[in-house]
Short mmCIF file of C-alpha atoms and ligand atoms in Angstrom, two decimals:
data_model
loop_
_atom_site.label_atom_id
_atom_site.label_comp_id
_atom_site.label_asym_id
_atom_site.label_seq_id
_atom_site.Cartn_x
_atom_site.Cartn_y
_atom_site.Cartn_z
CA MET A 1258 -27.08 -20.87 -12.04
CA THR A 1259 -23.49 -22.05 -12.55
CA GLU A 1260 -21.81 -24.49 -10.19
CA VAL A 1261 -19.26 -21.92 -9.03
CA GLU A 1262 -19.81 -18.16 -9.08
CA HIS A 1263 -16.66 -16.13 -9.06
CA VAL A 1264 -15.09 -12.70 -9.59
CA THR A 1265 -11.45 -11.73 -10.07
CA CYS A 1266 -10.13 -8.26 -9.26
CA ASP A 1267 -6.84 -6.39 -9.13
CA SER A 1268 -6.05 -3.80 -6.52
CA PRO A 1269 -3.17 -1.34 -6.08
CA VAL A 1270 -0.58 -0.67 -3.38
CA ASN A 1271 -0.56 2.82 -1.86
CA ILE A 1272 2.21 4.81 -0.21
CA ALA A 1273 1.29 7.38 2.42
CA VAL A 1274 2.70 10.89 2.18
CA ILE A 1275 0.81 11.90 5.34
CA LYS A 1276 1.25 8.88 7.56
CA TYR A 1277 -1.35 6.95 9.51
CA TRP A 1278 0.23 5.90 12.80
CA GLY A 1279 -1.98 5.22 15.81
CA LYS A 1280 -5.58 4.20 16.37
CA ARG A 1281 -8.27 5.65 18.58
CA ASP A 1282 -10.24 2.41 18.29
CA GLU A 1283 -8.34 -0.85 17.81
CA LYS A 1284 -11.34 -2.98 16.93
CA LEU A 1285 -12.98 -0.68 14.39
CA ILE A 1286 -9.53 0.48 13.16
CA LEU A 1287 -10.22 4.18 13.60
CA PRO A 1288 -7.12 6.35 13.19
CA LEU A 1289 -5.92 9.16 15.42
CA ASN A 1290 -5.25 11.32 12.37
CA SER A 1291 -6.25 11.66 8.73
CA SER A 1292 -3.72 10.49 6.15
CA ILE A 1293 -2.99 11.02 2.45
CA SER A 1294 -1.52 8.52 0.01
CA VAL A 1295 -0.54 8.04 -3.60
CA THR A 1296 -1.96 4.94 -5.28
CA LEU A 1297 0.68 3.13 -7.33
CA ASN A 1298 0.32 1.74 -10.83
CA GLN A 1299 -0.82 -1.87 -10.97
CA ASP A 1300 1.43 -2.98 -13.85
CA GLU A 1301 4.32 -2.85 -11.40
CA LEU A 1302 2.62 -3.64 -8.07
CA ARG A 1303 -0.76 -5.15 -7.47
CA ALA A 1304 -2.72 -7.76 -5.56
CA ARG A 1305 -5.03 -10.05 -7.54
CA THR A 1306 -7.87 -11.92 -5.84
CA THR A 1307 -10.42 -14.42 -7.09
CA VAL A 1308 -13.40 -14.99 -4.79
CA ALA A 1309 -15.77 -17.85 -5.49
CA ILE A 1310 -18.91 -19.26 -3.90
CA SER A 1311 -20.61 -22.57 -4.53
CA ARG A 1312 -23.21 -24.74 -2.87
CA HIS A 1313 -20.66 -27.56 -3.29
CA PHE A 1314 -17.85 -25.98 -1.26
CA LYS A 1315 -17.47 -27.73 2.09
CA GLU A 1316 -15.77 -24.93 4.03
CA ASP A 1317 -14.42 -21.43 3.64
CA LYS A 1318 -10.86 -21.60 2.29
CA MET A 1319 -8.15 -19.15 1.43
CA TRP A 1320 -4.85 -19.31 -0.48
CA LEU A 1321 -2.28 -16.53 -0.46
CA ASN A 1322 0.64 -16.55 -2.91
CA GLY A 1323 0.14 -20.27 -3.56
CA ARG A 1324 -0.21 -21.38 0.07
CA GLU A 1325 -3.31 -22.25 1.96
CA GLN A 1326 -3.91 -19.87 4.88
CA SER A 1327 -5.94 -20.10 8.04
CA MET A 1328 -9.14 -18.10 7.90
CA LYS A 1329 -9.21 -17.63 11.65
CA SER A 1330 -8.01 -13.99 11.56
CA GLU A 1331 -10.53 -11.83 13.41
CA ARG A 1332 -10.07 -9.01 10.88
CA LEU A 1333 -10.69 -11.32 7.93
CA GLN A 1334 -13.82 -12.76 9.52
CA SER A 1335 -15.11 -9.32 10.39
CA VAL A 1336 -14.60 -8.02 6.84
CA ILE A 1337 -16.42 -11.01 5.32
CA ALA A 1338 -19.27 -10.73 7.82
CA GLN A 1339 -19.69 -7.02 7.14
CA ILE A 1340 -19.91 -7.36 3.37
CA LYS A 1341 -22.57 -10.03 3.81
CA ARG A 1342 -24.42 -7.85 6.32
CA ILE A 1343 -24.47 -4.86 3.96
CA CYS A 1344 -25.59 -7.12 1.16
CA ARG A 1345 -28.51 -8.38 3.28
CA LYS A 1346 -29.43 -4.85 4.32
CA ARG A 1347 -29.50 -3.51 0.77
CA LYS A 1348 -31.24 -6.45 -0.89
CA MET A 1349 -33.81 -7.60 1.61
CA ASP A 1350 -36.52 -10.15 0.85
CA CYS A 1351 -34.53 -12.17 -1.59
CA ASP A 1352 -34.46 -15.89 -0.75
CA GLN A 1353 -32.06 -16.72 -3.54
CA LEU A 1354 -29.57 -14.17 -2.23
CA GLU A 1355 -29.84 -15.44 1.33
CA GLU A 1356 -29.08 -18.93 0.07
CA LYS A 1357 -25.99 -17.69 -1.74
CA LEU A 1358 -24.80 -15.82 1.33
CA GLN A 1359 -24.79 -19.16 3.14
CA TRP A 1360 -22.57 -20.80 0.52
CA LYS A 1361 -18.95 -21.35 1.49
CA LEU A 1362 -16.33 -19.03 0.11
CA HIS A 1363 -13.01 -19.74 -1.61
CA ILE A 1364 -10.51 -16.87 -1.77
CA CYS A 1365 -7.28 -17.01 -3.75
CA SER A 1366 -4.92 -14.06 -3.77
CA GLU A 1367 -1.46 -13.32 -5.15
CA ASN A 1368 0.83 -10.34 -5.65
CA ASN A 1369 2.77 -9.55 -8.81
CA PHE A 1370 5.79 -8.49 -6.77
CA PRO A 1371 8.16 -10.69 -4.77
CA THR A 1372 6.90 -11.32 -1.23
CA ALA A 1373 10.53 -11.33 -0.09
CA ALA A 1374 10.82 -7.68 -1.10
CA GLY A 1375 9.09 -6.74 2.16
CA LEU A 1376 6.73 -4.33 0.43
CA ALA A 1377 3.51 -3.88 2.36
CA SER A 1378 0.90 -6.02 0.69
CA SER A 1379 -1.87 -6.12 3.30
CA ALA A 1380 -3.37 -2.83 2.09
CA ALA A 1381 -3.60 -4.04 -1.51
CA GLY A 1382 -4.72 -7.50 -0.34
CA TYR A 1383 -7.59 -6.34 1.85
CA ALA A 1384 -8.69 -3.71 -0.67
CA CYS A 1385 -8.76 -6.43 -3.32
CA LEU A 1386 -10.71 -8.87 -1.15
CA VAL A 1387 -13.33 -6.31 -0.16
CA TYR A 1388 -13.64 -5.00 -3.72
CA ALA A 1389 -13.95 -8.51 -5.20
CA MET A 1390 -16.53 -9.59 -2.60
CA SER A 1391 -18.55 -6.43 -3.18
CA LYS A 1392 -18.68 -7.31 -6.89
CA LEU A 1393 -19.55 -10.95 -6.19
CA TYR A 1394 -22.46 -10.06 -3.93
CA GLY A 1395 -23.46 -6.95 -5.91
CA VAL A 1396 -22.81 -4.49 -3.07
CA ASP A 1397 -22.25 -0.93 -4.24
CA GLY A 1398 -21.64 2.36 -2.44
CA ASP A 1399 -18.77 3.14 -0.08
CA ILE A 1400 -16.83 0.02 0.85
CA SER A 1401 -13.74 1.84 2.14
CA LYS A 1402 -15.03 1.64 5.70
CA ILE A 1403 -15.09 -2.15 5.39
CA ALA A 1404 -11.60 -2.36 3.85
CA ARG A 1405 -10.40 -0.11 6.68
CA GLN A 1406 -11.33 -2.83 9.14
CA GLY A 1407 -9.12 -5.34 7.35
CA SER A 1408 -6.10 -3.05 7.52
CA GLY A 1409 -6.37 0.70 8.05
CA SER A 1410 -4.28 1.71 5.05
CA ALA A 1411 -6.32 -0.66 2.81
CA CYS A 1412 -9.18 1.85 2.59
CA ARG A 1413 -6.91 4.19 0.59
CA SER A 1414 -6.18 1.46 -2.00
CA LEU A 1415 -9.82 1.55 -3.16
CA TYR A 1416 -9.21 4.81 -5.02
CA GLY A 1417 -6.74 5.75 -7.71
CA GLY A 1418 -4.42 8.74 -7.77
CA PHE A 1419 -4.21 10.87 -4.63
CA VAL A 1420 -6.32 9.75 -1.72
CA LEU A 1421 -7.39 11.17 1.63
CA TRP A 1422 -8.47 8.90 4.48
CA ASN A 1423 -10.62 11.12 6.67
CA LYS A 1424 -10.15 10.11 10.27
CA GLY A 1425 -13.82 10.84 10.99
CA GLU A 1426 -15.40 11.83 14.29
CA SER A 1427 -18.15 9.33 15.01
CA VAL A 1428 -17.61 6.50 17.49
CA ASP A 1429 -19.00 3.86 15.12
CA GLY A 1430 -16.50 4.83 12.39
CA GLU A 1431 -19.17 5.54 9.75
CA ASP A 1432 -17.37 8.73 8.67
CA SER A 1433 -13.85 7.26 8.73
CA ARG A 1434 -13.60 6.75 4.98
CA ALA A 1435 -11.30 7.25 2.05
CA GLU A 1436 -11.99 9.72 -0.76
CA GLN A 1437 -10.10 10.76 -3.86
CA ILE A 1438 -8.34 14.14 -3.87
CA ALA A 1439 -7.35 13.87 -7.55
CA PRO A 1440 -7.08 11.06 -10.11
CA GLU A 1441 -3.69 9.74 -11.28
CA THR A 1442 -4.08 11.70 -14.53
CA HIS A 1443 -3.94 14.94 -12.53
CA TRP A 1444 -0.15 14.74 -12.11
CA PRO A 1445 1.02 12.67 -15.09
CA ASP A 1446 4.75 13.34 -14.73
CA LEU A 1447 5.06 12.15 -11.13
CA ARG A 1448 7.20 9.01 -10.78
CA ILE A 1449 8.05 6.70 -7.91
CA LEU A 1450 11.27 4.75 -7.51
CA ILE A 1451 11.00 1.97 -4.95
CA LEU A 1452 14.39 1.09 -3.52
CA VAL A 1453 14.14 -2.45 -2.18
CA VAL A 1454 16.83 -2.67 0.46
CA SER A 1455 18.79 -5.92 0.92
CA ASP A 1456 17.72 -6.79 4.41
CA GLN A 1457 16.66 -10.02 6.07
CA THR A 1458 15.56 -8.62 9.43
CA LYS A 1459 12.04 -9.26 10.65
CA HIS A 1460 10.49 -5.95 11.59
CA THR A 1461 7.82 -5.19 14.17
CA GLY A 1462 4.49 -5.18 12.32
CA SER A 1463 2.80 -1.81 11.92
CA THR A 1464 -0.24 -2.90 14.00
CA VAL A 1465 1.87 -3.69 17.06
CA GLY A 1466 4.31 -0.84 16.41
CA MET A 1467 1.62 1.83 16.33
CA GLN A 1468 -0.18 0.34 19.31
CA THR A 1469 3.00 0.66 21.41
CA SER A 1470 3.50 4.22 20.12
CA VAL A 1471 -0.04 5.17 21.23
CA GLU A 1472 0.65 3.73 24.69
CA THR A 1473 4.09 5.26 25.21
CA SER A 1474 5.06 8.08 22.82
CA GLU A 1475 4.54 11.68 23.93
CA LEU A 1476 5.80 12.80 20.55
CA LEU A 1477 2.87 10.99 18.91
CA GLN A 1478 0.44 12.99 21.07
CA GLN A 1479 2.11 16.22 19.91
CA ARG A 1480 2.20 15.06 16.30
CA ILE A 1481 -1.55 14.50 16.25
CA GLN A 1482 -2.15 18.20 16.97
CA THR A 1483 -0.12 19.26 13.91
CA VAL A 1484 -1.27 16.70 11.32
CA PRO A 1485 -4.48 18.58 10.30
CA ASP A 1486 -2.38 21.56 9.06
CA ARG A 1487 -0.07 19.22 7.18
CA VAL A 1488 -3.03 17.43 5.59
CA GLU A 1489 -4.29 20.77 4.29
CA GLN A 1490 -0.85 21.82 3.01
CA MET A 1491 -0.34 18.47 1.33
CA LYS A 1492 -3.76 18.64 -0.34
CA GLN A 1493 -2.91 22.07 -1.74
CA ALA A 1494 0.56 20.92 -2.90
CA ILE A 1495 -1.07 18.00 -4.76
CA LEU A 1496 -3.80 20.15 -6.31
CA LYS A 1497 -1.22 22.73 -7.44
CA LYS A 1498 1.29 20.04 -8.49
CA ASP A 1499 3.82 21.92 -6.38
CA PHE A 1500 6.59 19.31 -6.30
CA HIS A 1501 8.93 21.23 -4.01
CA THR A 1502 6.31 21.53 -1.22
CA PHE A 1503 4.97 18.02 -1.85
CA ALA A 1504 8.52 16.67 -1.45
CA GLU A 1505 9.24 18.66 1.69
CA ILE A 1506 6.08 17.57 3.51
CA THR A 1507 6.55 13.96 2.36
CA MET A 1508 10.07 13.82 3.81
CA LYS A 1509 9.11 15.60 7.04
CA GLU A 1510 6.20 13.19 7.51
CA SER A 1511 8.42 10.16 7.00
CA ASN A 1512 10.98 11.60 9.42
CA GLN A 1513 8.31 12.34 12.03
CA LEU A 1514 6.87 8.83 11.77
CA HIS A 1515 10.30 7.33 12.42
CA ALA A 1516 11.00 9.86 15.20
CA VAL A 1517 7.76 8.71 16.87
CA CYS A 1518 8.94 5.11 16.45
CA LEU A 1519 12.17 5.95 18.28
CA ASP A 1520 10.19 7.82 20.95
CA THR A 1521 8.14 4.66 21.46
CA TYR A 1522 9.16 2.65 24.51
CA PRO A 1523 10.79 0.22 23.92
CA PRO A 1524 11.81 1.94 20.67
CA VAL A 1525 10.81 0.56 17.30
CA SER A 1526 13.31 1.07 14.53
CA TYR A 1527 12.52 0.35 10.93
CA LEU A 1528 15.30 2.26 9.21
CA THR A 1529 18.66 0.58 8.60
CA ASP A 1530 22.07 2.12 7.83
CA ILE A 1531 21.19 1.82 4.14
CA SER A 1532 17.90 3.70 4.71
CA HIS A 1533 19.86 6.49 6.42
CA HIS A 1534 22.35 6.53 3.57
CA ILE A 1535 19.46 6.97 1.11
CA ILE A 1536 18.12 9.87 3.22
CA GLN A 1537 21.52 11.59 3.15
CA LEU A 1538 21.88 11.00 -0.57
CA VAL A 1539 18.45 12.50 -1.29
CA HIS A 1540 19.28 15.63 0.72
CA ALA A 1541 22.65 15.89 -1.07
CA ILE A 1542 20.89 15.70 -4.47
CA ASN A 1543 18.35 18.34 -3.41
CA GLN A 1544 21.01 20.64 -2.00
CA ASP A 1545 23.05 20.32 -5.16
CA ASN A 1546 19.95 21.08 -7.23
CA GLY A 1547 18.94 24.12 -5.16
CA SER A 1548 15.36 22.85 -4.72
CA ASN A 1549 13.72 19.48 -4.10
CA MET A 1550 14.31 17.12 -7.00
CA VAL A 1551 13.52 13.96 -5.04
CA ALA A 1552 11.67 13.01 -1.84
CA TYR A 1553 11.89 9.85 0.28
CA SER A 1554 9.24 8.11 2.29
CA PHE A 1555 9.66 5.03 4.52
CA ASP A 1556 6.90 2.92 6.07
CA ALA A 1557 7.32 0.15 8.63
CA GLY A 1558 10.46 -1.22 6.97
CA PRO A 1559 13.79 -0.13 5.44
CA ASN A 1560 12.62 0.19 1.79
CA ALA A 1561 12.59 3.70 0.36
CA PHE A 1562 9.83 5.14 -1.84
CA LEU A 1563 11.33 8.03 -3.80
CA PHE A 1564 9.11 10.58 -5.54
CA VAL A 1565 10.64 12.24 -8.60
CA GLN A 1566 9.36 14.15 -11.62
CA GLU A 1567 9.67 12.26 -14.90
CA LYS A 1568 12.24 14.72 -16.28
CA ASP A 1569 14.56 13.99 -13.34
CA VAL A 1570 14.35 10.18 -13.43
CA PRO A 1571 17.48 9.83 -15.64
CA ILE A 1572 19.72 11.81 -13.31
CA VAL A 1573 18.30 10.38 -10.09
CA SER A 1574 18.56 6.80 -11.35
CA ARG A 1575 22.10 7.48 -12.54
CA VAL A 1576 23.09 8.74 -9.07
CA LEU A 1577 21.39 5.74 -7.43
CA CYS A 1578 23.22 3.29 -9.69
CA HIS A 1579 26.50 5.05 -8.89
CA PHE A 1580 26.07 4.80 -5.11
CA TYR A 1581 24.38 1.40 -5.03
CA PRO A 1582 26.02 -0.52 -7.88
CA SER A 1583 24.66 -3.94 -8.74
CA SER A 1584 25.59 -6.57 -11.31
CA ASP A 1585 22.02 -7.92 -11.40
CA PRO A 1586 20.74 -7.54 -14.98
CA HIS A 1587 17.24 -7.12 -13.50
CA PHE A 1588 18.30 -4.43 -11.05
CA LEU A 1589 16.11 -1.79 -12.69
CA ARG A 1590 12.51 -3.00 -12.99
CA GLY A 1591 9.13 -1.61 -13.94
CA LEU A 1592 8.73 1.35 -16.28
CA PRO A 1593 11.68 1.84 -18.65
CA MET A 1594 14.38 4.09 -17.22
CA PRO A 1595 14.95 6.81 -19.79
CA GLU A 1596 18.58 6.87 -20.93
CA LYS A 1597 20.10 10.32 -21.00
CA THR A 1598 23.73 10.00 -21.96
CA ASP A 1599 24.58 13.69 -22.19
CA TYR A 1600 24.06 14.29 -18.50
CA GLN A 1601 27.22 14.43 -16.39
CA VAL A 1602 26.96 14.15 -12.63
CA ASP A 1603 29.65 15.84 -10.56
CA TYR A 1604 30.16 13.33 -7.75
CA THR A 1605 32.54 15.63 -5.84
CA THR A 1606 29.38 17.29 -4.41
CA PHE A 1607 28.59 13.98 -2.72
CA SER A 1608 32.09 13.45 -1.33
CA GLU A 1609 30.82 12.60 2.16
CA LEU A 1610 28.87 9.61 0.88
CA LYS A 1611 30.32 6.16 0.35
CA VAL A 1612 29.52 3.88 -2.56
CA ILE A 1613 27.80 0.74 -1.19
CA PRO A 1614 27.69 -2.17 -3.64
CA LYS A 1615 24.71 -4.54 -3.28
CA ALA A 1616 22.95 -2.20 -0.83
CA LEU A 1617 19.75 -2.61 -2.83
CA LYS A 1618 18.14 -5.78 -4.14
CA PHE A 1619 16.49 -3.89 -6.97
CA ILE A 1620 14.69 -0.68 -7.92
CA ILE A 1621 11.10 -0.58 -9.19
CA HIS A 1622 10.18 2.39 -11.38
CA THR A 1623 6.47 3.15 -11.25
CA LYS A 1624 3.93 6.00 -11.30
CA PRO A 1625 0.58 6.90 -9.73
CA GLY A 1626 -2.16 4.57 -10.91
CA PRO A 1627 -5.90 3.90 -10.92
CA GLU A 1628 -8.38 2.24 -8.54
CA PRO A 1629 -9.12 -1.52 -8.36
CA SER A 1630 -10.87 -3.18 -11.27
CA VAL A 1631 -12.65 -6.39 -12.25
CA LYS A 1632 -10.56 -8.64 -14.50
CA GLU A 1633 -11.38 -10.88 -17.42
CA SER A 1634 -11.94 -14.58 -16.81
CA CYS A 1635 -8.46 -15.38 -18.19
CA CYS A 1636 -6.97 -13.84 -15.03
CA GLU A 1637 -8.82 -16.12 -12.63
CA LEU A 1638 -6.73 -17.75 -9.93
CA LEU A 1639 -9.28 -20.48 -9.18
CA ALA A 1640 -10.11 -23.24 -11.65
CA SER A 1641 -13.68 -24.17 -12.55
CA ASP A 1642 -13.83 -26.51 -9.52
CA GLY A 1643 -13.07 -23.57 -7.21
CA PHE A 1644 -9.52 -24.66 -6.29
CA PRO A 1645 -6.29 -22.84 -7.17
CA LYS A 1646 -5.06 -23.25 -10.72
CA VAL A 1647 -1.41 -23.30 -9.66
CA ASN A 1648 0.10 -25.38 -6.82
CA SER A 1649 -3.31 -26.87 -6.34
CA ASN A 1650 -2.38 -30.54 -5.80
CA ASP A 1651 -1.61 -30.23 -2.09
CA ASP A 1652 -4.69 -28.22 -1.39
CA LYS A 1653 -7.47 -30.13 -3.08
CA GLN A 1654 -10.00 -32.00 -1.12
CA SER A 1655 -10.63 -35.55 -2.16
C1 LIG B 1231 3.49 3.01 8.24
O1 LIG B 1231 -2.57 -0.17 7.73
O2 LIG B 1231 -0.64 -1.75 8.07
O3 LIG B 1231 2.30 2.14 6.40
O4 LIG B 1231 -4.40 -0.73 10.40
O5 LIG B 1231 -2.99 -2.04 11.97
O6 LIG B 1231 -3.43 -2.91 9.66
P1 LIG B 1231 -3.26 -1.68 10.54
O7 LIG B 1231 -1.94 -0.94 10.03
P2 LIG B 1231 -1.46 -0.62 8.58
O8 LIG B 1231 -0.48 0.61 8.90
C2 LIG B 1231 0.18 1.32 7.91
C3 LIG B 1231 1.18 2.22 8.53
C4 LIG B 1231 2.13 2.90 7.57
C5 LIG B 1231 1.67 4.31 7.25
C6 LIG B 1231 0.52 4.46 6.28
O9 LIG B 1231 0.37 3.62 5.37
O10 LIG B 1231 -0.20 5.45 6.42
#
């Protein structure tokens, strides 16, 4: 047996096209409605986590993006305890295993995208932690119900492509799980442009935001009645690769989420003037095109996730660069933006809209991507002594 046993995994970010907003059980993280998301490609956005156990570790420890974190979070503790419990249940009568389950745990996690971008990372982070721990302890089967209890949306990051989180019916949450609708290869020409808005404001976290909505918003109660139909329509749009319908439902869902937020008392507002400008611009593009060429979706922050078909990326990115000019040489990131010089955009159609320099920090071009995976040892974030490879000096025990 080696001194330190460890596993390193990568896990994707997901963006919901049918939004999860509101819980029926706060502790078990059971949602009021089912939701659907698109898993994003990990070359552009991913969480990476190394988990390690050793008889020599003195205490459980965790580092996130180079900084040591408290492990006191109730959700974190509950996720760790559950993986160990499942492991015990499935592999009874094994003394060696029980000994290992007692060993202290070191967790080191980092994202490949700037934390300052304000892109939700808890879903990818919890999915990665649960996935890595399941590999470390050899737990197989459905782990989405454990990830769900770290952060609801995390359960959807355990699958690639297009994912449904079934709200489930049972009080213990056993049937509140994620499942794949279709893999990322199903719709190969779908693209996502993430517009990272220049904004310093601290926003109400989604946990608190949705809790207040459940307590105060009548609109949320009405919304819950209509989501099942939308889930079905969205599933069909994905299966048929019907971009026009997919785009329409995506935008209506985003709008309804933010309407619920405004109906919350006191209101919660995540969208800024720039977000609203993006919404107007997208509708202007679609109107000019005669059908939906682009769709927006906003979560609990001002950043826009735009869905586009690959063939339309050149024109959409050209329009975006016209309205949100930037001198940053790294303004366009991620997948290469195809150059299409012969295309002329008639900006008179958009005469109502102002050009806003520096409205965006940068744009990330990405596509749907696969589920989490185990990485090679070269990707490990913890050194052979079980402490972080980078920025480790402050954190090491003597
Ligand atoms: C707006 O999963 O972050 O992104 O379960 O309390 O951790 P908790 O909330 P979280 O909520 C995500 C809300 C959303 C919509 C979505 O992803 O479906």
